Coordinates of C-alpha atoms and ligand atoms in Angstrom, one line a residue:
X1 CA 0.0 0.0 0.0
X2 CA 1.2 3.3 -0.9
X3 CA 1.0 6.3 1.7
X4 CA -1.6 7.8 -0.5
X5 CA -4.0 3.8 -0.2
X6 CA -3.3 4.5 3.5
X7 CA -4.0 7.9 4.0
X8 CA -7.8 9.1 5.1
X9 CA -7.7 12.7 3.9
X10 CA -7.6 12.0 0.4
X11 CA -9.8 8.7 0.5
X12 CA -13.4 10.6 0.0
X13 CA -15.9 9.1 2.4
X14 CA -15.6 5.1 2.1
X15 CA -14.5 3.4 5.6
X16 CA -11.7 2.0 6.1
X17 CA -10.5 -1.0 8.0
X18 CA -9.7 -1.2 11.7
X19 CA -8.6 -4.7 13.2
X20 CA -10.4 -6.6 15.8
X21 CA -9.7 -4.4 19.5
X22 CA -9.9 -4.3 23.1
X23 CA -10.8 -0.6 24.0
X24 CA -10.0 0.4 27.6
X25 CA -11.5 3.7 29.1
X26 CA -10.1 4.9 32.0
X27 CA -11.7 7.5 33.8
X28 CA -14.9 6.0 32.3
X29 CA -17.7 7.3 34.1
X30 CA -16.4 11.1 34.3
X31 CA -18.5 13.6 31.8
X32 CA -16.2 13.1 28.8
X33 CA -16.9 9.7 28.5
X34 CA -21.2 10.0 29.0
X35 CA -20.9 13.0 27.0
X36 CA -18.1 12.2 24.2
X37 CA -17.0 8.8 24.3
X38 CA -19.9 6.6 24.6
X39 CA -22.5 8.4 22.3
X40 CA -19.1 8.1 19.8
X41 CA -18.4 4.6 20.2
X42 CA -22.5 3.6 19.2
X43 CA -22.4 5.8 16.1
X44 CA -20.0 4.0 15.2
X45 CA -21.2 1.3 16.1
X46 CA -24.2 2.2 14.4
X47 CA -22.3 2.9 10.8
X48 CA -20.9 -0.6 11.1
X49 CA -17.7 0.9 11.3
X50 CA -16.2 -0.6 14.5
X51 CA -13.8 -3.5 14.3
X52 CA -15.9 -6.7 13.5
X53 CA -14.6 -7.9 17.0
X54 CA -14.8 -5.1 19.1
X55 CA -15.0 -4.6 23.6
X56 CA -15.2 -1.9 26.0
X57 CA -13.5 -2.3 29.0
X58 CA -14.5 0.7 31.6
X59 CA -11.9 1.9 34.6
X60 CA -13.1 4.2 37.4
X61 CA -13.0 4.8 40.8
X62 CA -16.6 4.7 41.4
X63 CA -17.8 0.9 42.9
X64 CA -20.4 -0.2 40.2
X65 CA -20.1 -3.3 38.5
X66 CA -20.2 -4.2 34.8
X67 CA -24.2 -4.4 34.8
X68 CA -24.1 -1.3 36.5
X69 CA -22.0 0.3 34.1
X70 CA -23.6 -1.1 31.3
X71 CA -27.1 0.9 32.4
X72 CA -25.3 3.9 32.9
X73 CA -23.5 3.7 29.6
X74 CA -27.1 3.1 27.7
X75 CA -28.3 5.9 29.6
X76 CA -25.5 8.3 28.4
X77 CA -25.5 7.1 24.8
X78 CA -29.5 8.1 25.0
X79 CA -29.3 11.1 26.1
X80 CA -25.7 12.6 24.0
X81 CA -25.8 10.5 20.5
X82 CA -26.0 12.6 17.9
X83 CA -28.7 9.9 16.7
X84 CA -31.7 8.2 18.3
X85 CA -30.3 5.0 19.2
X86 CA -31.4 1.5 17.8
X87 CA -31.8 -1.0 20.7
X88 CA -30.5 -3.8 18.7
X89 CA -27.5 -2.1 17.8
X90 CA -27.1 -0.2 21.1
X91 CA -27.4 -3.9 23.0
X92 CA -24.6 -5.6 20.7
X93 CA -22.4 -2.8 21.8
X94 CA -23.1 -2.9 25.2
X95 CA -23.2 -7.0 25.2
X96 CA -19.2 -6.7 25.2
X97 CA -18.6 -4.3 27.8
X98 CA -17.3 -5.1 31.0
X99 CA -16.4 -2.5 33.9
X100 CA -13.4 -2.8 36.4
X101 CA -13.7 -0.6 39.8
X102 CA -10.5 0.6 41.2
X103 CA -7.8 3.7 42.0
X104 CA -5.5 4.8 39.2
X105 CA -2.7 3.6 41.2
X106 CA -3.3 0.1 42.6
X107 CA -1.5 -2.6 40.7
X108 CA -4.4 -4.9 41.4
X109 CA -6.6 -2.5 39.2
X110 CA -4.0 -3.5 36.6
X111 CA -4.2 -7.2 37.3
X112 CA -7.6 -7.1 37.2
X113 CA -7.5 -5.3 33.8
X114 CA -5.2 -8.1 32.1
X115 CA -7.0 -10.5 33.2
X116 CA -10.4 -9.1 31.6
X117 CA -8.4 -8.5 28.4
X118 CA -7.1 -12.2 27.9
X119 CA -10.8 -12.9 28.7
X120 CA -11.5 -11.0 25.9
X121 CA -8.9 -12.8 23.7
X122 CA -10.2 -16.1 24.6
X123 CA -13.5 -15.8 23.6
X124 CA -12.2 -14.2 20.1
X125 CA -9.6 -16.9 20.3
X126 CA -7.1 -14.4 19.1
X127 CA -5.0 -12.1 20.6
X128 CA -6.6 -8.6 20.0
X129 CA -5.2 -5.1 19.5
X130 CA -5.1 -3.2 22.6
X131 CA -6.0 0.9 22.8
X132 CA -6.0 2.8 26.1
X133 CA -7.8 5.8 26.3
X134 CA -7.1 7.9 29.3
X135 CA -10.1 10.2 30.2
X136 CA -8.7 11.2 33.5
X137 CA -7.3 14.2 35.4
X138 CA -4.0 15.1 34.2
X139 CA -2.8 13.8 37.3
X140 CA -3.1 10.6 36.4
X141 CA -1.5 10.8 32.6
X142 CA 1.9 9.6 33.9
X143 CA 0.5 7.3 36.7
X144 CA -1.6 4.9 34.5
X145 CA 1.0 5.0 31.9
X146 CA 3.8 3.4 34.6
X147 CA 1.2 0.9 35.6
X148 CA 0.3 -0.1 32.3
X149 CA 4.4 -0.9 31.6
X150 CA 4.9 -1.9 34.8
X151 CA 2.2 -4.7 34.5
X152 CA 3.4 -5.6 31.3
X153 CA 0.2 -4.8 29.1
X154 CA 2.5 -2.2 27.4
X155 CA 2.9 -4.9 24.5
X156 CA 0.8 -8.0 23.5
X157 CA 1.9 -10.2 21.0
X158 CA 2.1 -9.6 17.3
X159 CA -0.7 -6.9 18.3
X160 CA -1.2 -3.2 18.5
X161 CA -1.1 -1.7 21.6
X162 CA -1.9 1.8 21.3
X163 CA -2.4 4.8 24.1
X164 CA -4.5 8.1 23.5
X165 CA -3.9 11.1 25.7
X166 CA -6.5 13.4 26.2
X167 CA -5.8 17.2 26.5
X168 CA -4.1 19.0 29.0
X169 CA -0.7 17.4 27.8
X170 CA 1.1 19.8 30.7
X171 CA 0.1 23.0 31.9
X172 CA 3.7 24.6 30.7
X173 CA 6.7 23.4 28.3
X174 CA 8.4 22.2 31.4
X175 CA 5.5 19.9 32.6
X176 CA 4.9 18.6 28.9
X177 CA 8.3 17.5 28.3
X178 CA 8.3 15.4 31.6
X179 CA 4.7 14.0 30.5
X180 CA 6.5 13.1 27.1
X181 CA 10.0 11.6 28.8
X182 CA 7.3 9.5 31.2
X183 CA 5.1 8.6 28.4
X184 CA 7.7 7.7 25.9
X185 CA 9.7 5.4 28.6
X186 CA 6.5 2.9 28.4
X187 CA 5.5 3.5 24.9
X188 CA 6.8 4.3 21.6
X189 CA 5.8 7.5 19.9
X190 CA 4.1 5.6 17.1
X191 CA 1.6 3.9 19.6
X192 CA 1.2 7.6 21.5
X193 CA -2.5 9.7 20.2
X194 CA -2.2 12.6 21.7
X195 CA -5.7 14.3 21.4
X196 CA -6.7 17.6 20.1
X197 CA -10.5 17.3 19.3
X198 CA -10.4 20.4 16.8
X199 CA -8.1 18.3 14.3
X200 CA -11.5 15.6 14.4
X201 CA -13.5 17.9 12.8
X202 CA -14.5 17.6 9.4
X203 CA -14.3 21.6 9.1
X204 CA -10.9 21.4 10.0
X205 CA -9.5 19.3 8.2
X206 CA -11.7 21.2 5.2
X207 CA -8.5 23.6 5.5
X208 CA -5.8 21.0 4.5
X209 CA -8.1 19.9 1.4
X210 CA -9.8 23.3 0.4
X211 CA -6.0 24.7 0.2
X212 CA -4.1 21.8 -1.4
X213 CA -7.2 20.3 -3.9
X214 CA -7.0 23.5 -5.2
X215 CA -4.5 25.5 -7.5
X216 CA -7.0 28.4 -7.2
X217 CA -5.5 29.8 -3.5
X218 CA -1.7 28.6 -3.8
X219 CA -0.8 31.4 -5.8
X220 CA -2.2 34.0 -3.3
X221 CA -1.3 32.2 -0.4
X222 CA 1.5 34.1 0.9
X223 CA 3.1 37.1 2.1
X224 CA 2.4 39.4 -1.0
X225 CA -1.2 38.9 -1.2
X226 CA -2.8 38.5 2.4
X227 CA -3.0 41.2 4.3
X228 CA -3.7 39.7 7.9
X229 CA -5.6 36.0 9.2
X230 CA -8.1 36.2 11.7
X231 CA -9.0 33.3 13.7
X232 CA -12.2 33.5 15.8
X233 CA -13.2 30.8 18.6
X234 CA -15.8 32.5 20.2
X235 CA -18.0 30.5 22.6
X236 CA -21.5 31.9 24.4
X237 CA -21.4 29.5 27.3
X238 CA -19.9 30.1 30.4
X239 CA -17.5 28.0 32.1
X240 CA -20.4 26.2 33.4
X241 CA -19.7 24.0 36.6
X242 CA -15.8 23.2 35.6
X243 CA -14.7 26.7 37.7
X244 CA -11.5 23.9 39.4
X245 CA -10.8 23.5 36.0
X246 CA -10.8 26.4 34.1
X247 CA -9.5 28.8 37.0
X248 CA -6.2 26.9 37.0
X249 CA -6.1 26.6 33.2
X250 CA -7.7 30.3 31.7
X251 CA -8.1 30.7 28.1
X252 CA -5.1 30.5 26.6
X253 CA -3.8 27.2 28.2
X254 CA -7.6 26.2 27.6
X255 CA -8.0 26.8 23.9
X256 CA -5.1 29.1 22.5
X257 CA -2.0 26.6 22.9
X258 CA -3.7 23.7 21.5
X259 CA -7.0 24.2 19.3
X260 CA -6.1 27.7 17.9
X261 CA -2.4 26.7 17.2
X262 CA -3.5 23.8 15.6
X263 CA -5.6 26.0 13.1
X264 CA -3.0 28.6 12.6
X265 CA -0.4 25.2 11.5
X266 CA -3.2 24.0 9.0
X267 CA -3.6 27.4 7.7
X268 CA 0.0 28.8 7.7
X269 CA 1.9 24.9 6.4
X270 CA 3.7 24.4 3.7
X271 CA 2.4 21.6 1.5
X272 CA 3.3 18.6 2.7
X273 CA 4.5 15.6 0.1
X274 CA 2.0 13.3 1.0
X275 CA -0.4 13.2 3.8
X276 CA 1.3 11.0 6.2
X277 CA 0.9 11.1 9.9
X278 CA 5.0 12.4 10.3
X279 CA 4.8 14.4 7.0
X280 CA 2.0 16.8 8.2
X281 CA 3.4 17.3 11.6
X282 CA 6.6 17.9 10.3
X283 CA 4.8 20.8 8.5
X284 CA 2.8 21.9 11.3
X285 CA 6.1 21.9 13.6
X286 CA 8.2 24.2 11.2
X287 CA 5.7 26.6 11.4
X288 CA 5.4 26.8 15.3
X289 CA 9.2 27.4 15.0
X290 CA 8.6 30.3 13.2
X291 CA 6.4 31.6 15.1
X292 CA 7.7 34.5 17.7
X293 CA 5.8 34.3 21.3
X294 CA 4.4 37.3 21.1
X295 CA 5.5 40.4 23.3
X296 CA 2.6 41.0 26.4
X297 CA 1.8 44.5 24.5
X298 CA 0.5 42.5 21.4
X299 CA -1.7 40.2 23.8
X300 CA -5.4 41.2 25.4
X301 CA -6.7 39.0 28.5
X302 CA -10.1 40.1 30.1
X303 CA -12.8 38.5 32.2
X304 CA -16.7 38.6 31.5
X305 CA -18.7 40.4 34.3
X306 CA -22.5 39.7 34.4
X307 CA -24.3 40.2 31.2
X308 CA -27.1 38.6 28.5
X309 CA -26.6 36.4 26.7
X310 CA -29.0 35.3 24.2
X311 CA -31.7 37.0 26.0
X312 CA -30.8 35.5 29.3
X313 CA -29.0 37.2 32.2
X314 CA -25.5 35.5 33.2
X315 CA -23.4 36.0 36.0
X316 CA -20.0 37.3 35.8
X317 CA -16.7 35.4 36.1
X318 CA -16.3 36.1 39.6
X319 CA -19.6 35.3 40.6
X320 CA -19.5 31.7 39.2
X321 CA -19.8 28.6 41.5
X322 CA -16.2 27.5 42.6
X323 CA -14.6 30.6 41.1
X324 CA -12.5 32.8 43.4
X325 CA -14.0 36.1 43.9
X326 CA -10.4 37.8 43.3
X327 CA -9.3 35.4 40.5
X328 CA -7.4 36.6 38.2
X329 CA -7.7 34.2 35.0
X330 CA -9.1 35.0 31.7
X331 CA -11.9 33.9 30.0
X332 CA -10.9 35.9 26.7
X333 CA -7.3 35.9 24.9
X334 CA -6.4 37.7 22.0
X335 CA -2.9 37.8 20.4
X336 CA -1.2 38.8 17.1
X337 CA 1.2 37.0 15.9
X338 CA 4.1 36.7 13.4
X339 CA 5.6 34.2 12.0
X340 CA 8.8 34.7 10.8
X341 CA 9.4 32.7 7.6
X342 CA 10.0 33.1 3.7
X343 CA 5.6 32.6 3.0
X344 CA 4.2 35.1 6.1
X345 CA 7.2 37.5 6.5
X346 CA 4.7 40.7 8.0
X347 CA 1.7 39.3 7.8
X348 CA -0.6 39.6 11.5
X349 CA -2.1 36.7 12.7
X350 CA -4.6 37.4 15.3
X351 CA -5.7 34.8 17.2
X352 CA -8.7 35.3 20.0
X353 CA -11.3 33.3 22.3
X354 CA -13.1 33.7 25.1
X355 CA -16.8 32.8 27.0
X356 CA -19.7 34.3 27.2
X357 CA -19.6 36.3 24.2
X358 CA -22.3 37.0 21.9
X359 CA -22.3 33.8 20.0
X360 CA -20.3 30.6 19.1
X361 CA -18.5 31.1 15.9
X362 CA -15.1 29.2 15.2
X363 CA -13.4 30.7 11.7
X364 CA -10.5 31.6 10.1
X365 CA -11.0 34.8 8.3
X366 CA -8.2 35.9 5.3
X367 CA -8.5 39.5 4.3
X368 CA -6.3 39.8 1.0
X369 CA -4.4 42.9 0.4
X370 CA -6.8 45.8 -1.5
X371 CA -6.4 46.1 -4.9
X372 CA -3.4 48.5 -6.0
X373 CA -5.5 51.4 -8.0
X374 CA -9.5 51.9 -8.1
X375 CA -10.4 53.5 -11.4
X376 CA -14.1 54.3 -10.6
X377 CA -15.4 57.1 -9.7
X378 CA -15.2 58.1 -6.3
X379 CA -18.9 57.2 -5.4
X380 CA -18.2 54.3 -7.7
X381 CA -15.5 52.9 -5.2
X382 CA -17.2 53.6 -1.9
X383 CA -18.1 50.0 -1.3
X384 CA -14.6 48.7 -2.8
X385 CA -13.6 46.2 -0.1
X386 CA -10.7 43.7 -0.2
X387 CA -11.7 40.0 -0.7
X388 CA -12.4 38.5 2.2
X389 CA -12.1 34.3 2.5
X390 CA -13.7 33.0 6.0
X391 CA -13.6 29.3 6.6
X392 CA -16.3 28.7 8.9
X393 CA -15.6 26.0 11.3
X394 CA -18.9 25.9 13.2
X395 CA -21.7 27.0 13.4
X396 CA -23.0 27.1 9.8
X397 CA -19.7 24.8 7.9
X398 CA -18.5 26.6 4.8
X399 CA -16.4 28.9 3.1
X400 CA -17.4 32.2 2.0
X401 CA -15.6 34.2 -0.4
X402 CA -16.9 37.7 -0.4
X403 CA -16.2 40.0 -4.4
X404 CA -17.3 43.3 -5.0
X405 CA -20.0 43.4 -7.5
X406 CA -22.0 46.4 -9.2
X407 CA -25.0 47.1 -8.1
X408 CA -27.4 46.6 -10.9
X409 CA -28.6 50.4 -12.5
X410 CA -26.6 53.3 -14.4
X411 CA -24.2 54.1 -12.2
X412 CA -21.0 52.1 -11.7
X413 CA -21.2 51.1 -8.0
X414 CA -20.1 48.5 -6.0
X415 CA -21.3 46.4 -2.7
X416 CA -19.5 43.4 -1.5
X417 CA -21.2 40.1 -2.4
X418 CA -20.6 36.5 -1.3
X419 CA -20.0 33.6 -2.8
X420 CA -20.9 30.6 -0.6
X421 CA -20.1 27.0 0.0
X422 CA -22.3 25.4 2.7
X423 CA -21.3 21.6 3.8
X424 CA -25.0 20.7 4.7
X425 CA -26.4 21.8 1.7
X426 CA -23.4 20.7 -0.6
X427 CA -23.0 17.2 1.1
X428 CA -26.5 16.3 2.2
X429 CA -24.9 14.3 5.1
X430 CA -24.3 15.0 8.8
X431 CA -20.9 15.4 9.4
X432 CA -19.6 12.4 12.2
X433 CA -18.3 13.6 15.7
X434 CA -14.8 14.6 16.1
X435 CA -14.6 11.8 18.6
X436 CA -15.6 9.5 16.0
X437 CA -13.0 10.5 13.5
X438 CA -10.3 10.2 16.4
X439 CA -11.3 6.9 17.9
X440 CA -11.2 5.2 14.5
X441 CA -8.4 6.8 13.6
X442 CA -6.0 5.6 16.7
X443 CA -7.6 2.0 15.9
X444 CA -6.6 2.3 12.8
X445 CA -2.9 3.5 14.1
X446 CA -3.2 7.0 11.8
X447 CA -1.7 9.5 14.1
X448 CA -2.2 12.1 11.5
X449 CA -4.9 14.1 13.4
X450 CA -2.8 13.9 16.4
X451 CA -0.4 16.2 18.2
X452 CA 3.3 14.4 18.2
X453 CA 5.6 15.0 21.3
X454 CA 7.6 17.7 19.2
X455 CA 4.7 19.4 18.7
X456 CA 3.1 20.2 22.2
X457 CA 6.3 20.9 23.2
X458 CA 6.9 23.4 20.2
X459 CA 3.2 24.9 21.2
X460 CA 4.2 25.9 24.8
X461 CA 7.5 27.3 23.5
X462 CA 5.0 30.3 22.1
X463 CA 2.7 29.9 25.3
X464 CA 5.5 29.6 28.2
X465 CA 6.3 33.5 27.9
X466 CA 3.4 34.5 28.1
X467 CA 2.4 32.7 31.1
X468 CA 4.6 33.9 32.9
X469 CA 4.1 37.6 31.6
X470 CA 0.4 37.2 31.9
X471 CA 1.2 35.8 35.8
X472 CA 3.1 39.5 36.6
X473 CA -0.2 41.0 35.4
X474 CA 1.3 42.5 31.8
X475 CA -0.7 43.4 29.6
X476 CA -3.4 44.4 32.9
X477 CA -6.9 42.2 33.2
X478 CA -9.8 44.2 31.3
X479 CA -13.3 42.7 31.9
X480 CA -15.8 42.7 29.2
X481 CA -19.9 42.0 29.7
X482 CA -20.9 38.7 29.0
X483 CA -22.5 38.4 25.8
X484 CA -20.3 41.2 24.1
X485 CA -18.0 41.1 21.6
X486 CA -15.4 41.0 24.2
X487 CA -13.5 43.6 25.7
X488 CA -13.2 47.4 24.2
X489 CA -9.6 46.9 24.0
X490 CA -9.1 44.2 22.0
X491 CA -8.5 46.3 19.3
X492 CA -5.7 47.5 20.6
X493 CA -3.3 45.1 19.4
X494 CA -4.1 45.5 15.8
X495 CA -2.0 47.2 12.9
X496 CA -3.7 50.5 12.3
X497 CA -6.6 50.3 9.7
X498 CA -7.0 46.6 11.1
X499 CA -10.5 45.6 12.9
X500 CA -12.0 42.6 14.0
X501 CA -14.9 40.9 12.3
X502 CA -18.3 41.2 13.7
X503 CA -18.6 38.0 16.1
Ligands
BG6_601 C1 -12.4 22.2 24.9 C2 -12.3 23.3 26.0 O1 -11.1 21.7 24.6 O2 -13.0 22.8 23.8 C3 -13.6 23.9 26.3 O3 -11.7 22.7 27.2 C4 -14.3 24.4 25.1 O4 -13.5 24.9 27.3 C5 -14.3 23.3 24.0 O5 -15.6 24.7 25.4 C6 -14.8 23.8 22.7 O6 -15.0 22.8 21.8 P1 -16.0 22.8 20.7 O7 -15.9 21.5 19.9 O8 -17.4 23.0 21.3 O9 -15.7 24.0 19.8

């Protein structure tokens, strides 16, 4: 098979084929798993795109047993799939799950677990491939990983044993590279997923085939005809009830150094040569090095206060449940940023997030440079914008190309028109879950939508500085309503002429 035979992103939408597995959730009745996992596991299920031989083997603290789990598991699928579940299917699925209760760090939790996986291999009278998933507190990342090695289920076989890492890989650089030396003392980097759910999205991976399927862009994609990216990832909840989460972490640990990096490597790469799982991140990884961590005067960090949003009233920041009332974390991050290579030489990237603003929109917006000369008359030229290209990540999936066009009548006069591509209209199918894509995906052993150990480590290299900046208070805290467009300033660290698109 060729890379190309191997490689997902260029196969259209056929399935491809994942070998017979033992799946192992640990952490497996916290809210990722009801909300995330599960419901992911029985579309699949439901597509007739899991392994013909396929079990769930669930590790938590919490005392139930596998019958237990089993109701609970129905339960979530019910309430989060993205479709109304089938009973037949939903029972085969839940016919080979078993549940093991026990701590993280208790090597009988880890005797317990082989034995329940040679079970598995009996009844299959095979030996199966092997994926862990931890769903856990980053606490336990390097814990269960030494416990898996040091009870031997690290390797099985002529098998696959594989090991997928949810996010936060590390709070800093310094933390991430110990994670990594832990992690890759155990396992190689080949059986290591480390997850970034933006990079399961279908919208996102859009970028890598709307820029390279097309000879259109290439031309313009580059220093001498953008004038500045955008990327949005607005969000109009709040931080809901995960205050002991999100106080420690704050936006940019939260969304900036993974998800928003990750879009700014798919956007900002050079082509790779084919679409391997080390080709891309190779890509991806030149371009963080390029990047500059930004100085603290070209950042913004602001909290919401109380506000409406969507018509309801919403506490602010400091009023949350669990939040305290003189924290100082940030719910909204905006940076520019350079990056300081042959293609973007000058050209802003500015990057922002936050809660609570006035609605969720995830994009990446390229504004092309204006046109050198307008020859129309001066009313004529009044609605003479420059192109504007806004990949739409979610809500509403598309791309959107906006031209100026003449009004119709006498007079030459122009208005910005757009040219639209809309996935649900153009593709008449409902896109699958990002966890469905991963899941599959570190079965299938294509770390491609992955982050690899270079990678997170190159992310924090932009992110440490600023952590440390934003920890001495520079640039100060500003505060913005909830439901706003966020705060007044964020304008601030803009080029002049430069604004930020309507949220
Ligand atoms: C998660 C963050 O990684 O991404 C959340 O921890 C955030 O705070 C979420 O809400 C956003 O994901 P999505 O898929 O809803 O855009």
């Amino acid at each position: 098979m060729t890379a190309i035979d191997e490689n997902p992103l260029v196969k259209g939408l056929e399935r491809l084929p994942v070998g017979p597995t033992t799946m192992t959730i640990f952490g497996a009745t916290g809210d990722l798993a009801r909300r995330k996992l599960l419901p992911a596991l029985y579309n699949l299920a439901h597509e007739g795109a899991l392994p013909e031989v396929f079990n769930l083997i669930g590790v938590s603290r919490g005392d139930e047993d596998s019958e237990q789990f089993r109701a609970w598991a129905r339960e979530a699928i019910i309430e989060f799939s993205r479709r109304t579940p089938d009973p037949r299917v939903l029972d085969a699925l839940l016919g080979g799950v078993r549940y093991i209760a026990g701590t993280f760090d208790d090597p009988e939790t880890y005797r317990k677990l082989g034995e329940e996986l040679a079970a598995f291999d009996a009844i299959s009278d095979d030996p199966l491939n092997r994926l862990f998933y931890l769903s856990t507190a980053p606490q336990f990342f390097p814990v269960i990983i030494e416990a898996i090695g040091e009870a031997g289920l690290n390797t099985h076989d002529d098998c696959e044993v594989r090991v997928v890492i949810e996010k936060p890989f590390g709070t800093n650089g310094e933390e991430a590279r110990e994670l990594n030396r832990r992690v890759l003392s155990v396992f190689d980097e080949h059986q290591v997923f480390r997850i970034d759910h933006y990079l399961g999205k279908e919208t996102v991976q859009n970028v890598m085939a709307f820029r390279f399927a097309n000879g259109l862009f290439e031309p313009l994609w580059n220093r001498n005809y953008i004038d500045r990216v955008e990327i949005t990832a607005a969000e109009e909840v709040g931080i809901g009830t995960r205050a002991g989460y999100y106080d420690q972490a704050g936006a940019l640990r939260d969304l900036v150094q993974n998800h928003m990096l990750q879009l700014l490597c798919l956007l900002a790469m050079e082509p790779p040569v084919t679409f391997s799982a080390d080709e891309v991140r190779d890509e991806k990884v030149k371009v963080l090095r390029a990047v500059q961590p930004p100085p603290p005067e070209a950042t913004v960090r602001a909290q919401y206060t109380a506000g409406t949003v969507g018509g309801e009233e919403v506490k602010g920041y400091l009023e949350e449940d669990g939040v305290p009332p003189d924290s100082q974390t940030e719910t909204y991050a905006a940076l520019r940023l350079e990056i300081d290579n042959w293609r973007w030489n000058g050209v802003p990237f500015y990057l922002r997030t936050g809660k609570a603003l006035a609605r969720k929109v995830t994009e990446i917006a390229v504004i092309l440079k204006p046109v050198p000369h307008l020859a129309f008359q001066e009313e004529g030229s009044i609605g003479v914008r420059p192109n504007q290209l806004v990949l739409t990540m979610q809500p509403n999936e598309g791309v959107s190309l906006s031209l100026g066009a003449k009004i119709p009548g006498t007079r030459m006069r122009i208005r910005p028109v757009q040219m639209e591509f809309l996935y649900g209209t153009a593709f008449m199918s409902q896109s699958p879950e990002a966890y469905e894509r991963l899941i599959t995906d570190a079965m299938r052993g294509d770390a491609t939508l992955f982050t690899r150990n270079d990678e997170v480590e190159a992310q924090w290299r932009v992110i440490d500085p600023l952590l440390s900046a934003w920890a001495e208070g520079k640039p100060e805290l500003d505060t913005y309503p909830a439901g706003s467009q966020g705060p007044s300033t964020a304008s601030r660290i803009m080029e002049p002429g430069d604004e930020w698109r309507a949220i």
